[in-house]
Tab-separated table of C-alpha atoms in Angstrom:
chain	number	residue	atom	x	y	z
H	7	UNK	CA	17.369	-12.790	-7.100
H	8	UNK	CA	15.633	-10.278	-4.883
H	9	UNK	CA	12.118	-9.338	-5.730
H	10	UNK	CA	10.725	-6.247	-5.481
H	11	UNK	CA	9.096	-4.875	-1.878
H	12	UNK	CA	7.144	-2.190	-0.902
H	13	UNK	CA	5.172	-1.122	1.767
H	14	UNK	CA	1.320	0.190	0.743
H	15	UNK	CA	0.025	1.220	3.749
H	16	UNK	CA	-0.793	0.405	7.271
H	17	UNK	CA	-4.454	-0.653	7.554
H	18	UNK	CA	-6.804	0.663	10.633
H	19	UNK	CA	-6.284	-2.291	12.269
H	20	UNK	CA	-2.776	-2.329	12.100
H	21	UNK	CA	-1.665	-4.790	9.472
H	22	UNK	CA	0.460	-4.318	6.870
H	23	UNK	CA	-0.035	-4.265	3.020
H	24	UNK	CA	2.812	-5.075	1.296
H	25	UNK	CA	3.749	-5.563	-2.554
H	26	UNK	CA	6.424	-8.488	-2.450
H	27	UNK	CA	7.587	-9.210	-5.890
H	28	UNK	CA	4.154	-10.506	-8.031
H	29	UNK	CA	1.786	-10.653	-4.717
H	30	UNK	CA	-0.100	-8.280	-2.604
H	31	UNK	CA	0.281	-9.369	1.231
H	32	UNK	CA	-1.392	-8.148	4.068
H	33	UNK	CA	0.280	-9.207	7.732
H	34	UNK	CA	2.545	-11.787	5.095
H	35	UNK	CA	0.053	-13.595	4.164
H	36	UNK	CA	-0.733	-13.446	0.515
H	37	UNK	CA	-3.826	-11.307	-0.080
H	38	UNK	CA	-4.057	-10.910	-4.013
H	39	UNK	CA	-2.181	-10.888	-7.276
H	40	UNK	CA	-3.517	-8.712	-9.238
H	41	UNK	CA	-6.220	-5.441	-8.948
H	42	UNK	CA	-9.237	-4.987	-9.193
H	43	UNK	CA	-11.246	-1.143	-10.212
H	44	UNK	CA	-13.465	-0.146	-8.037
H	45	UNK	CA	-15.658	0.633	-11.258
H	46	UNK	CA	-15.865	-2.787	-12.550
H	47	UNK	CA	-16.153	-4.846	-8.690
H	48	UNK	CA	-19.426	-6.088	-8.397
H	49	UNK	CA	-19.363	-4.673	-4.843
H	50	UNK	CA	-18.686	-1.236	-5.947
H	51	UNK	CA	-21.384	0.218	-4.257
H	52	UNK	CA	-20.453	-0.840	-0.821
H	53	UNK	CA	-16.410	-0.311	-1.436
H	54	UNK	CA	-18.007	3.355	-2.138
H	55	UNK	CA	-20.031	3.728	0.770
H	56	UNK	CA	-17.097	3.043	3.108
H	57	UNK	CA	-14.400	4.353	1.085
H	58	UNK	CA	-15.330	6.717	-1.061
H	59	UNK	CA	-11.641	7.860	-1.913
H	60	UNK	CA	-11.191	4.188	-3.539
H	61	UNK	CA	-9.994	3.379	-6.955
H	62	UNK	CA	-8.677	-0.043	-6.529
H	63	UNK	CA	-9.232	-3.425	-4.690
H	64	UNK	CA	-5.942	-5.838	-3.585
H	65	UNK	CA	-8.192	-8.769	-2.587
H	66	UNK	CA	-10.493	-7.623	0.031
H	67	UNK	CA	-8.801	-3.976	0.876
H	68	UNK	CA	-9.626	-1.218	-0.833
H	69	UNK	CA	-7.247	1.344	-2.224
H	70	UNK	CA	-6.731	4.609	-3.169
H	71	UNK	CA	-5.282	5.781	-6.549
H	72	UNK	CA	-1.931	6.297	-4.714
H	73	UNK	CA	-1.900	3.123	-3.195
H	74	UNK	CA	-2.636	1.175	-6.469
H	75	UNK	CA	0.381	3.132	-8.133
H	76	UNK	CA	2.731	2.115	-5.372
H	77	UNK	CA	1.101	-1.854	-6.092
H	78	UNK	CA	1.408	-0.880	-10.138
H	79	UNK	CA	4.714	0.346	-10.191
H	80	UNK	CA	6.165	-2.730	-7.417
H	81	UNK	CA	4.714	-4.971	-10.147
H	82	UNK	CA	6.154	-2.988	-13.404
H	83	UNK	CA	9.745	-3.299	-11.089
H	84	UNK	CA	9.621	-6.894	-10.326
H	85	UNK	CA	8.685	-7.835	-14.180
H	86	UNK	CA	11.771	-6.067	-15.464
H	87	UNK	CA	13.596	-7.460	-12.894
H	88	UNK	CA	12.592	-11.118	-14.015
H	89	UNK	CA	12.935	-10.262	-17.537
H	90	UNK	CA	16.649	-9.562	-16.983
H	91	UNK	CA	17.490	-12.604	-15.276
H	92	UNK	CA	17.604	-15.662	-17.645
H	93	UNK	CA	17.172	-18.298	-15.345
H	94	UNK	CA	13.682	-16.352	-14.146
H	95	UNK	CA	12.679	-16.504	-17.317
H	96	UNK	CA	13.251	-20.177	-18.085
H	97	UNK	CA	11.631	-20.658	-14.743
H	98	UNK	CA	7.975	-18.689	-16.045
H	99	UNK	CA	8.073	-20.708	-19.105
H	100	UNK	CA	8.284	-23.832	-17.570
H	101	UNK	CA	5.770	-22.950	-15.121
H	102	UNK	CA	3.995	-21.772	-18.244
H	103	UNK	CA	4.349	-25.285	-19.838
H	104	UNK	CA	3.668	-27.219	-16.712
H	105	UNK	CA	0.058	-24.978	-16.362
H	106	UNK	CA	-0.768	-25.453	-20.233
H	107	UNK	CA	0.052	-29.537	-20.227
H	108	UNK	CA	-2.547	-29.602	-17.367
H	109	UNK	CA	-5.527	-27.726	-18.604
H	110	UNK	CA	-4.619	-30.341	-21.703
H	111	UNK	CA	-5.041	-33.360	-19.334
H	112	UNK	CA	-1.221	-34.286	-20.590
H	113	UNK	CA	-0.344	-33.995	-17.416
């Protein structure tokens, strides 16, 4: 099964952010997994003062409301992608289970 890829941008320096099925990576190395708003960081000020165009944070880069869609929509892809595939599925809930039995000390 192939995940969903995308590239996000290039940053100044060159690296790449990428959306590569449920992670954000920057220069392949996973960067975050989720995003943040700009609005709600407890940074916001800064993220402001340096970009003041951003909406979004993937880890430690800042994005604009473009970028997040392309990260957003990647995402909403890969998801439906896993939801059609059976064996994906059983795979999430047993990861589910496994994660669940071990903040339960079972495991």
């Amino acid at each position: 099964m192939s995940m969903a890829r995308a590239l996000v941008k290039i940053t100044q320096d060159g690296r790449k952010l990428e959306v590569n099925g449920l992670a954000v990576t920057l220069d392949g190395k996973l960067e975050a997994v989720d995003l943040m708003e700009v609005t709600i960081h407890p940074n916001r000020s800064a993220i402001i003062a340096v970009m003041p165009e951003a909406t979004h944070m993937a880890g430690r880069v800042a994005l604009t409301r473009e970028e997040a869609q392309i990260v957003l929509d990647t995402f909403k892809e890969t998801e439906a992608e896993i939801l059609a595939n059976p064996v994906a599925i059983q795979e999430r809930f047993r990861i589910a289970a496994t994660h669940r039995a071990r903040t339960e000390g079972i495991e």
